[in-house]
PDB file of C-alpha atoms in Angstrom:
ATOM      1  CA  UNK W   1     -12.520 -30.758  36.803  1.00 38.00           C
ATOM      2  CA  UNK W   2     -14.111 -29.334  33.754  1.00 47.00           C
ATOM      3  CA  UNK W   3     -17.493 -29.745  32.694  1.00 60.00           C
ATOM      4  CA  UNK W   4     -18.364 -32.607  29.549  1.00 79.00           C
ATOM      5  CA  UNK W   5     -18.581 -31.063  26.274  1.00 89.00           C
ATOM      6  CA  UNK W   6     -22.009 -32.100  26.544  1.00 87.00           C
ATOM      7  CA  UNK W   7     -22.953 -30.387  29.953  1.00 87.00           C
ATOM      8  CA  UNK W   8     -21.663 -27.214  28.810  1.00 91.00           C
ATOM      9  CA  UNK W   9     -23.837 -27.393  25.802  1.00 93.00           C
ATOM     10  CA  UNK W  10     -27.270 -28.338  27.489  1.00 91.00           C
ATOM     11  CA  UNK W  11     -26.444 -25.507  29.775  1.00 89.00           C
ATOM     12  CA  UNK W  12     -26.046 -23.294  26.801  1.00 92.00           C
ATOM     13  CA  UNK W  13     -29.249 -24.966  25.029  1.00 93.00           C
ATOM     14  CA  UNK W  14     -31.556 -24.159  28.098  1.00 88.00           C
ATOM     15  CA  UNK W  15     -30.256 -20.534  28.661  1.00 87.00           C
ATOM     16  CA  UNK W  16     -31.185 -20.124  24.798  1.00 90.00           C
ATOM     17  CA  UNK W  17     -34.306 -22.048  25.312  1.00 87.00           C
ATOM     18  CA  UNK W  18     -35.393 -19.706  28.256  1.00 81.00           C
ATOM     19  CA  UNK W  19     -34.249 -16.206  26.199  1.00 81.00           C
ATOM     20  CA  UNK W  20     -34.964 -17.072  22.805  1.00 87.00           C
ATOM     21  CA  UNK W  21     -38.201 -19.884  22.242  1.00 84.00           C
ATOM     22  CA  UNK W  22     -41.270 -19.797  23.562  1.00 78.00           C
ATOM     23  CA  UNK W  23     -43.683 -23.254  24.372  1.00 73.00           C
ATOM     24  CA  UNK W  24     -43.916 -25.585  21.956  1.00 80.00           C
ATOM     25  CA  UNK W  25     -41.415 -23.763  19.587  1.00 86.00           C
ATOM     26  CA  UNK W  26     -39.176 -26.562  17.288  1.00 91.00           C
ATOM     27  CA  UNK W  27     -35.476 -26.466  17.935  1.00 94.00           C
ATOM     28  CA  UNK W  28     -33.085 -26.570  15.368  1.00 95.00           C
ATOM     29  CA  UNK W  29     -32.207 -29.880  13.952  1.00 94.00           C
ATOM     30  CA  UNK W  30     -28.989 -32.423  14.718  1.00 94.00           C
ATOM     31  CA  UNK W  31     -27.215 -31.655  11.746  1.00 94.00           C
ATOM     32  CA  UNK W  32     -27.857 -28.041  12.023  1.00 95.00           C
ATOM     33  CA  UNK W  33     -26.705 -28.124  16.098  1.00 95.00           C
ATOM     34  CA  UNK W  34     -23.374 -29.473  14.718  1.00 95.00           C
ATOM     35  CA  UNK W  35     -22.810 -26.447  12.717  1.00 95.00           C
ATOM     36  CA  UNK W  36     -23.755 -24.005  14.692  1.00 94.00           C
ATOM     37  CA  UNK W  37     -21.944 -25.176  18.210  1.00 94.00           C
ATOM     38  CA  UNK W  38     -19.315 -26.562  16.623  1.00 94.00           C
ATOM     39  CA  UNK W  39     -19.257 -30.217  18.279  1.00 94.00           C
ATOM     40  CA  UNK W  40     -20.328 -33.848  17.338  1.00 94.00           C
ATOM     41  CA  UNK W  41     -23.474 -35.289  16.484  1.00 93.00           C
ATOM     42  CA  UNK W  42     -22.879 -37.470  19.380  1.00 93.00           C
ATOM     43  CA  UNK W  43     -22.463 -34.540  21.516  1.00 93.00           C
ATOM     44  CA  UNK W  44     -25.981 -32.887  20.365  1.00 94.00           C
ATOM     45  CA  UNK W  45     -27.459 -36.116  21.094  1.00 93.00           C
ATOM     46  CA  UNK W  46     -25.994 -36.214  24.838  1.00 92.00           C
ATOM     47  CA  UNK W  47     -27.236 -33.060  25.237  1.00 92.00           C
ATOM     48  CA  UNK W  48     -31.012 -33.081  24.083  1.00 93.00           C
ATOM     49  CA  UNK W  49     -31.434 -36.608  26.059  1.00 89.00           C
ATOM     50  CA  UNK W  50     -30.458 -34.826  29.101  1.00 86.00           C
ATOM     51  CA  UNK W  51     -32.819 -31.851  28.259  1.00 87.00           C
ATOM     52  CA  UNK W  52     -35.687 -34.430  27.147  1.00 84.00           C
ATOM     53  CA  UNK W  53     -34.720 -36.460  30.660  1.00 78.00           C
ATOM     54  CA  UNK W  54     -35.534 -33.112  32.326  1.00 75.00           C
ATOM     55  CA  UNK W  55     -38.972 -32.092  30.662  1.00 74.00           C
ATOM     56  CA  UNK W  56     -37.536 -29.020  28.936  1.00 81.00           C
ATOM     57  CA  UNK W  57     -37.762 -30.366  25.666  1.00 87.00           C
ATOM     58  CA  UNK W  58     -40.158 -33.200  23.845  1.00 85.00           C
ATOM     59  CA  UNK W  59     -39.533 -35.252  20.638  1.00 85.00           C
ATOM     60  CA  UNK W  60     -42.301 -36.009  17.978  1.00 85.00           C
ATOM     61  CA  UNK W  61     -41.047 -39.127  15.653  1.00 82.00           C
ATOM     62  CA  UNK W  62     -39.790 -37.441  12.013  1.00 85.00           C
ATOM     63  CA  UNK W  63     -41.032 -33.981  12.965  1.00 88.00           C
ATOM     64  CA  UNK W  64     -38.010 -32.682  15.300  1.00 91.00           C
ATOM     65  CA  UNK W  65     -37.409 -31.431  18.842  1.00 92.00           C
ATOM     66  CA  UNK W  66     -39.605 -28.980  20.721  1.00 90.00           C
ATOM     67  CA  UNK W  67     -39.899 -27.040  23.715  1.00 85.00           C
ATOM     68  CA  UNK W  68     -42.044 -28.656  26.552  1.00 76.00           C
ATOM     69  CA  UNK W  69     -44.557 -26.268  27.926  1.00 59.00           C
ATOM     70  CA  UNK W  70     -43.957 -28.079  31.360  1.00 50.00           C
ATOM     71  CA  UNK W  71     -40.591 -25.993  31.190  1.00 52.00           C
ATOM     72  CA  UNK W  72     -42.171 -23.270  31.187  1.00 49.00           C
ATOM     73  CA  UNK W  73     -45.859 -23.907  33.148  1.00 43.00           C
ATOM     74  CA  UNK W  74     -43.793 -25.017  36.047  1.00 41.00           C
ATOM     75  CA  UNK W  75     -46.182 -25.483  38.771  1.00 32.00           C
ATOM     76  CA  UNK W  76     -49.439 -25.243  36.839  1.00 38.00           C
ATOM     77  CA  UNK W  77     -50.314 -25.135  32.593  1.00 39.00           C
ATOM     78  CA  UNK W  78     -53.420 -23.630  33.930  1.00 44.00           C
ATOM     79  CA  UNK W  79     -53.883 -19.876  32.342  1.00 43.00           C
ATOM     80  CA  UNK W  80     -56.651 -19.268  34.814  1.00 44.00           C
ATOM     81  CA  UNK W  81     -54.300 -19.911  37.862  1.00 48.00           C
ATOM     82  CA  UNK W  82     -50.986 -19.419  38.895  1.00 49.00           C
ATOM     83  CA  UNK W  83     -48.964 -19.855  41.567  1.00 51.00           C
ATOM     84  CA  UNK W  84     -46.076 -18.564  40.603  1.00 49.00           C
ATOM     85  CA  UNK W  85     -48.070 -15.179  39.232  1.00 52.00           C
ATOM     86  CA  UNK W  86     -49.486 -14.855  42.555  1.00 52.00           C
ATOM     87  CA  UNK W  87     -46.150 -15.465  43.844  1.00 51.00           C
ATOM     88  CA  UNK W  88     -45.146 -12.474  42.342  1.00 50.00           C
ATOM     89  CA  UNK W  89     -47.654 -10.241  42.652  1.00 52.00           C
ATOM     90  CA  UNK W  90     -47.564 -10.412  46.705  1.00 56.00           C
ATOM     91  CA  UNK W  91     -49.792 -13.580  47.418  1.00 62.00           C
ATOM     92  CA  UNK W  92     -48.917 -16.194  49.369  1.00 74.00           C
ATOM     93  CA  UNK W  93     -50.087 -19.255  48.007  1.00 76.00           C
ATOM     94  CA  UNK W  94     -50.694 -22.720  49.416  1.00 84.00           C
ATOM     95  CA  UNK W  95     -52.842 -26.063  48.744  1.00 88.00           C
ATOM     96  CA  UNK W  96     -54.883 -28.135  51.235  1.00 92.00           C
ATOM     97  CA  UNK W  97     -54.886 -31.416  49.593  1.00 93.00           C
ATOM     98  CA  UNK W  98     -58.616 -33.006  51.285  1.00 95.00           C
ATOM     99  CA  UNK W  99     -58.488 -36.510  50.074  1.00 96.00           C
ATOM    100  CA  UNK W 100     -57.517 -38.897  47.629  1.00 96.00           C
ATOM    101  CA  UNK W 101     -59.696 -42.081  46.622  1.00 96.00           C
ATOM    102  CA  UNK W 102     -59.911 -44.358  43.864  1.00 97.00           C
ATOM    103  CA  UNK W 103     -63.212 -44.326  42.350  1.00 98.00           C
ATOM    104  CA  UNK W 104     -64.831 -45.910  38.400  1.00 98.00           C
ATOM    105  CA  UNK W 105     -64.775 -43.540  35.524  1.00 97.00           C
ATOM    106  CA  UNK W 106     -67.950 -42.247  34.876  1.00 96.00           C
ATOM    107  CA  UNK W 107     -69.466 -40.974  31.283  1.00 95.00           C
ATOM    108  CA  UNK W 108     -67.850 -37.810  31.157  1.00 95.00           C
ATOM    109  CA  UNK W 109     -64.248 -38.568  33.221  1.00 96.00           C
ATOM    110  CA  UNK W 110     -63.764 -41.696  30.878  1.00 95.00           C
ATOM    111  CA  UNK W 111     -65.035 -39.862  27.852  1.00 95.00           C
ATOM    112  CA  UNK W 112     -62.037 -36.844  28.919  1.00 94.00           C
ATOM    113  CA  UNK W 113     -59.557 -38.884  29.730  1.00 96.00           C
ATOM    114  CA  UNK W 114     -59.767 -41.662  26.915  1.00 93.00           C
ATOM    115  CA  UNK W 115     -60.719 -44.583  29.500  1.00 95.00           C
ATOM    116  CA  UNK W 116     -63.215 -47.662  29.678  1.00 95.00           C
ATOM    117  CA  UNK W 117     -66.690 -46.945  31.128  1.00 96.00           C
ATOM    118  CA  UNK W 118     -65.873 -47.694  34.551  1.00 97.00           C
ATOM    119  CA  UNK W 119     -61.938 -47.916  34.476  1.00 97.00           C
ATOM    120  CA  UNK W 120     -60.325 -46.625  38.048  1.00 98.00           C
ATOM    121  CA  UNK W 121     -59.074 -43.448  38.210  1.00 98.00           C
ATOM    122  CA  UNK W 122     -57.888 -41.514  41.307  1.00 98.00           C
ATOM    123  CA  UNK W 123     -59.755 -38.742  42.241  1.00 98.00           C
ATOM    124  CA  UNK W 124     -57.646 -35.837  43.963  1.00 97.00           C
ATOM    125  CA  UNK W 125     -59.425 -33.237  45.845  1.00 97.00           C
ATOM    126  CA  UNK W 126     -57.717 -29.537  46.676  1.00 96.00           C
ATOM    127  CA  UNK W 127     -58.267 -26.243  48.329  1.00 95.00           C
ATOM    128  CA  UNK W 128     -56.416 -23.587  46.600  1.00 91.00           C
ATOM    129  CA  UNK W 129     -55.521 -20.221  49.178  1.00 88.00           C
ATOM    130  CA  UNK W 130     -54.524 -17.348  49.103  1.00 81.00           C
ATOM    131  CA  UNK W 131     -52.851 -15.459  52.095  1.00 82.00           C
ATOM    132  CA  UNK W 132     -54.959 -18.150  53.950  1.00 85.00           C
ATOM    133  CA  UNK W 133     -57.956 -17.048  52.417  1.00 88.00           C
ATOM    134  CA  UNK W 134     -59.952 -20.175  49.942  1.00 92.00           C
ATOM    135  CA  UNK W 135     -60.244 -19.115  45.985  1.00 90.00           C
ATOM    136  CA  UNK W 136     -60.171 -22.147  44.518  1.00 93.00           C
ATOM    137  CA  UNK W 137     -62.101 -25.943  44.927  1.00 96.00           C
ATOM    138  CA  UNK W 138     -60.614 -28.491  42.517  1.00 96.00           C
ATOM    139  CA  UNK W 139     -61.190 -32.067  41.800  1.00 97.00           C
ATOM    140  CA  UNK W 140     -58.489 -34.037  39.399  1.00 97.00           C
ATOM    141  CA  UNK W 141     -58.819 -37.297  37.626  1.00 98.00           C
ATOM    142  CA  UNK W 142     -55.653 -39.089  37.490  1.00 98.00           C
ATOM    143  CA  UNK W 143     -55.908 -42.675  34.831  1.00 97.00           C
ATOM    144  CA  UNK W 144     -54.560 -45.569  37.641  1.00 97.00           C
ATOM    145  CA  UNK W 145     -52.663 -47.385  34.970  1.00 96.00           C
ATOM    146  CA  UNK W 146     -50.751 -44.239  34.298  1.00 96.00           C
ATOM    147  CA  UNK W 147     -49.925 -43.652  38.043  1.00 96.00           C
ATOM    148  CA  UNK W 148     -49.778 -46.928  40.427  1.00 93.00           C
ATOM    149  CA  UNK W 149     -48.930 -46.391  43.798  1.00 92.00           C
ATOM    150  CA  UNK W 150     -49.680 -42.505  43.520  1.00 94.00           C
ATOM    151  CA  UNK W 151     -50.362 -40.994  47.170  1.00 93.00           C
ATOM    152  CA  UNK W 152     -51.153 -38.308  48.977  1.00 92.00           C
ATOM    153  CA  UNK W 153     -47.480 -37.976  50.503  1.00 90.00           C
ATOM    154  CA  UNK W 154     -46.572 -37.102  46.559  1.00 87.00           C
ATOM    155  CA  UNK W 155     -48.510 -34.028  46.135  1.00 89.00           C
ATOM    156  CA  UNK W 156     -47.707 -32.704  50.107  1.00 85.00           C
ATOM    157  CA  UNK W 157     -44.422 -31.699  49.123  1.00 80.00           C
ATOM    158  CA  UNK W 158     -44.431 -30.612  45.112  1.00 82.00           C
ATOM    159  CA  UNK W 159     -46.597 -29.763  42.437  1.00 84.00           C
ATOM    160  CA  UNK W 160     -49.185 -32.202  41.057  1.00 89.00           C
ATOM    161  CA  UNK W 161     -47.117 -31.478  37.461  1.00 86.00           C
ATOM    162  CA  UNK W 162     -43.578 -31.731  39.122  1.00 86.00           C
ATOM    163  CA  UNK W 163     -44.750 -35.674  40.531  1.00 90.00           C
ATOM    164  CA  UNK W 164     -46.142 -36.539  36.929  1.00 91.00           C
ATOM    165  CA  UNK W 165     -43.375 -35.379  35.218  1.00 88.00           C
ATOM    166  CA  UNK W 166     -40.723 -36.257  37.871  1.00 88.00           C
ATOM    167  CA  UNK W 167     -42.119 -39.382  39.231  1.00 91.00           C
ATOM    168  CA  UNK W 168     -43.821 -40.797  36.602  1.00 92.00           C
ATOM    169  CA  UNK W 169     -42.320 -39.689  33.188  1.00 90.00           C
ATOM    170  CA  UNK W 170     -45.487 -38.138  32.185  1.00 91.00           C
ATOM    171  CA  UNK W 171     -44.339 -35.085  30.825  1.00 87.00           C
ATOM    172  CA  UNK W 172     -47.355 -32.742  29.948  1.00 85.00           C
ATOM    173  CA  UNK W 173     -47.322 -30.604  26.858  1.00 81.00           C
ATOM    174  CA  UNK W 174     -50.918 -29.185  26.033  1.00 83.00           C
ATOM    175  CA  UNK W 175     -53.856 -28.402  28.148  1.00 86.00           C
ATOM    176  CA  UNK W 176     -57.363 -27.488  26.976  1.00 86.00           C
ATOM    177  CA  UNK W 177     -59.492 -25.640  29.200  1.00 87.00           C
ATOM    178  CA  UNK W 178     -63.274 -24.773  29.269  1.00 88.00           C
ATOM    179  CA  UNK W 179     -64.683 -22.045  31.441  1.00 90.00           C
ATOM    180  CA  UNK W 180     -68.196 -21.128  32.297  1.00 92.00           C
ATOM    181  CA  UNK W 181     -69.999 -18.600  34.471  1.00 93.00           C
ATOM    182  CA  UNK W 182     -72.231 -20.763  37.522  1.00 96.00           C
ATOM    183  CA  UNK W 183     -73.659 -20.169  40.753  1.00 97.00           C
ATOM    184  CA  UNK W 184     -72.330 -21.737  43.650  1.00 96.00           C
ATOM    185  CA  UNK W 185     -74.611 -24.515  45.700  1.00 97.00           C
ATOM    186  CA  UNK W 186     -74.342 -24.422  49.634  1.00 97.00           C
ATOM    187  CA  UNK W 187     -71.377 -27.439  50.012  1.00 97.00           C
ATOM    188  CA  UNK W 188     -68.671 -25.446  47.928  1.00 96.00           C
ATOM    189  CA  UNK W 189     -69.903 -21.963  48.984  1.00 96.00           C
ATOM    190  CA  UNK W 190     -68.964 -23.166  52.414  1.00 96.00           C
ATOM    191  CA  UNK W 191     -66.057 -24.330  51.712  1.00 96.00           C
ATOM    192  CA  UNK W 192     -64.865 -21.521  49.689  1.00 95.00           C
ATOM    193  CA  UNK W 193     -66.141 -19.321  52.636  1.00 94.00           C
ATOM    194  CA  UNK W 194     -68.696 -17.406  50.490  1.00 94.00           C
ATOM    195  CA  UNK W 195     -72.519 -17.007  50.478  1.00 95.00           C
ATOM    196  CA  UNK W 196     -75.029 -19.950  48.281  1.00 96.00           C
ATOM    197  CA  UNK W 197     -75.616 -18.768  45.218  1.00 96.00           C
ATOM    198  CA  UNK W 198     -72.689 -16.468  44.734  1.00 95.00           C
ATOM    199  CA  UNK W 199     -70.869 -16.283  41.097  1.00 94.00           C
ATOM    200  CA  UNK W 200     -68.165 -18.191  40.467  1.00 94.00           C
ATOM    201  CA  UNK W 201     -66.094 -19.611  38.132  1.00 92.00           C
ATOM    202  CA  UNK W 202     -66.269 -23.440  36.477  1.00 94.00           C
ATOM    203  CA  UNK W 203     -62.881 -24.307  35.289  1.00 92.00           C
ATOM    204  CA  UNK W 204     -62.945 -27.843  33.246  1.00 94.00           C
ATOM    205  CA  UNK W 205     -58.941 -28.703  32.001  1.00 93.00           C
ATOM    206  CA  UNK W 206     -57.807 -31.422  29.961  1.00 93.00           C
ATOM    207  CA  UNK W 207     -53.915 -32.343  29.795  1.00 92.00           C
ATOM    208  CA  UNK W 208     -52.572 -34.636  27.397  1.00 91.00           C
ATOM    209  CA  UNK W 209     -48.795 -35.592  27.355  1.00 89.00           C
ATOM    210  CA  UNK W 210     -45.919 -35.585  24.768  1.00 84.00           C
ATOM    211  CA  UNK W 211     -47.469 -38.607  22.980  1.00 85.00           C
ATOM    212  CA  UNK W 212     -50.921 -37.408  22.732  1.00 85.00           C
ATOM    213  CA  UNK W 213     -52.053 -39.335  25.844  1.00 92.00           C
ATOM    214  CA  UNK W 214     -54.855 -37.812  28.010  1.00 94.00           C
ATOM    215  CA  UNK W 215     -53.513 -38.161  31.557  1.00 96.00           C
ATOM    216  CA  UNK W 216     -55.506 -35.553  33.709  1.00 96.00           C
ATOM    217  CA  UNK W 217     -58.401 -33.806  33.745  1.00 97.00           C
ATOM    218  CA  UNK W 218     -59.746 -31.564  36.659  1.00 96.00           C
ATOM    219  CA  UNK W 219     -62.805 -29.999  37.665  1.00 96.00           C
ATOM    220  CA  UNK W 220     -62.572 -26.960  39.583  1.00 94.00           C
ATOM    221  CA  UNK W 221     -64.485 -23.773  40.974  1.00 95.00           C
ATOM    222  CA  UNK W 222     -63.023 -20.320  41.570  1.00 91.00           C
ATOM    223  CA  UNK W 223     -64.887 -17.613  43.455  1.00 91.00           C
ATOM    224  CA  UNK W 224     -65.766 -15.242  41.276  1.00 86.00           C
ATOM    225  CA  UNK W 225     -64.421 -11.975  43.077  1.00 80.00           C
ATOM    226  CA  UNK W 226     -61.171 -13.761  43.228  1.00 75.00           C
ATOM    227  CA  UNK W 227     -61.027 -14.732  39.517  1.00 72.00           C
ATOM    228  CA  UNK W 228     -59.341 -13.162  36.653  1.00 63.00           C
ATOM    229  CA  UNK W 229     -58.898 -14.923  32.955  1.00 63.00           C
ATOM    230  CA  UNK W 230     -55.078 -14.386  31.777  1.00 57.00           C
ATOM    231  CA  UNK W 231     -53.840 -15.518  28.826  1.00 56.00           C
ATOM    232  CA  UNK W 232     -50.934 -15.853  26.598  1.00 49.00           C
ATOM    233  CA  UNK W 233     -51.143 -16.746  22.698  1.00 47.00           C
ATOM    234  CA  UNK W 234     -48.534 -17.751  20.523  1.00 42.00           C
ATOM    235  CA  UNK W 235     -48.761 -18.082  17.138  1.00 42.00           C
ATOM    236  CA  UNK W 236     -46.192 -19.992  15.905  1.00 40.00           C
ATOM    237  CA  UNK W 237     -47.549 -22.950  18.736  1.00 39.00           C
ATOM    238  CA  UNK W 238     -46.833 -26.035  16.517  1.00 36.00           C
TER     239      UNK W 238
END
């Protein structure tokens, strides 16, 4: 049996989507969909719900339709870290996910994440490898309210951003990041399986969602003779 009108179109929209617009670029409008395909309103509106359902696109209230970076961070919106890249590039990567706890917001997690003083967050903590080897030490801060009944069993299996987006319908759009050169102290050196005091990386990220909410923010350090900065600008970003 054939395809909906409106399958065949979101197909076509996210083959466009992945050849022609980059993150965060605004899609055509309704009324300008139904001239160019050739269908219904009603169709165009089928078709974008399914895409918005999906996380490959996000709508702002009387500005228009864009295209989610999720889409296209996949696995991680980190620019300092990528599985996928190292995928590519001959790596094997994996995750040791240490522990999860529920712990008060202090100062600074509350003050990143838009909390009370003292409102529960979980606290994930990860060991990023390579070919086996440790690079990366990472602790996230997930808001509770935002997440109930997150566990460890969610992360074992997918990506922290799949679960969010997946799982919880938090679709994340924009991260910030702050990086800054530091020494490591004896705990993490161990566990990244270098010497005290070596350089390394401090990677602070804040991710907000497609309604401006904050709803992570990790901590993490990356050895420094395993890290490399990449980054990709846009400037038509919206």
């Amino acid at each position: 049996m054939a395809n909906p009108l409106y399958r065949e179109l979101m197909d076509r929209l996210e083959k466009e989507i992945k050849e022609m617009y980059a993150p965060n670029d605004k899609l055509p409008s309704e009324r300008e969909m139904v001239k160019q395909y050739n269908v219904s309103r009603s169709t165009i509106r089928l078709a974008l719900g399914d895409l918005e359902q999906r996380g490959i696109i996000y709508r702002l209230h009387g500005k228009g339709t864009f295209v989610s970076s999720y889409f296209w961070a996949q696995a991680s919106l980190s620019t300092t870290y990528s599985f996928s890249k190292m995928t590519s590039n001959g790596f094997k990567p994996s995750t040791k996910n240490i522990s999860l706890g529920v712990v008060a917001a202090d100062e600074e997690i509350s003050g990143q994440l838009n909390l009370e003083l003292n409102e529960r967050v979980y606290e994930l903590t990860r060991l990023r490898m390579a070919n086996g080897e440790p690079f990366l030490y990472s602790k996230t801060y997930l808001p509770k309210k935002l997440f109930p009944d997150f566990v460890l069993e969610d992360v074992e299996q997918d990506s922290l951003y799949n679960v969010m987006q997946k799982k919880y319908h938090q679709i994340s759009v924009l991260a910030f990041e702050d990086i800054k050169a530091v020494n490591l102290d004896a705990r993490v050196a161990k566990i990244l399986d270098v010497n005290e005091g070596d350089a390394a990386m401090k990677i602070y990220r804040r991710t907000i969602n497609d309604k401006n909410v904050s709803v992570e923010y990790t901590k993490a350090l990356a050895r420094g003779d395993k890290f490399i900065y990449q980054s990709k600008q846009y400037n038509n970003i919206y």
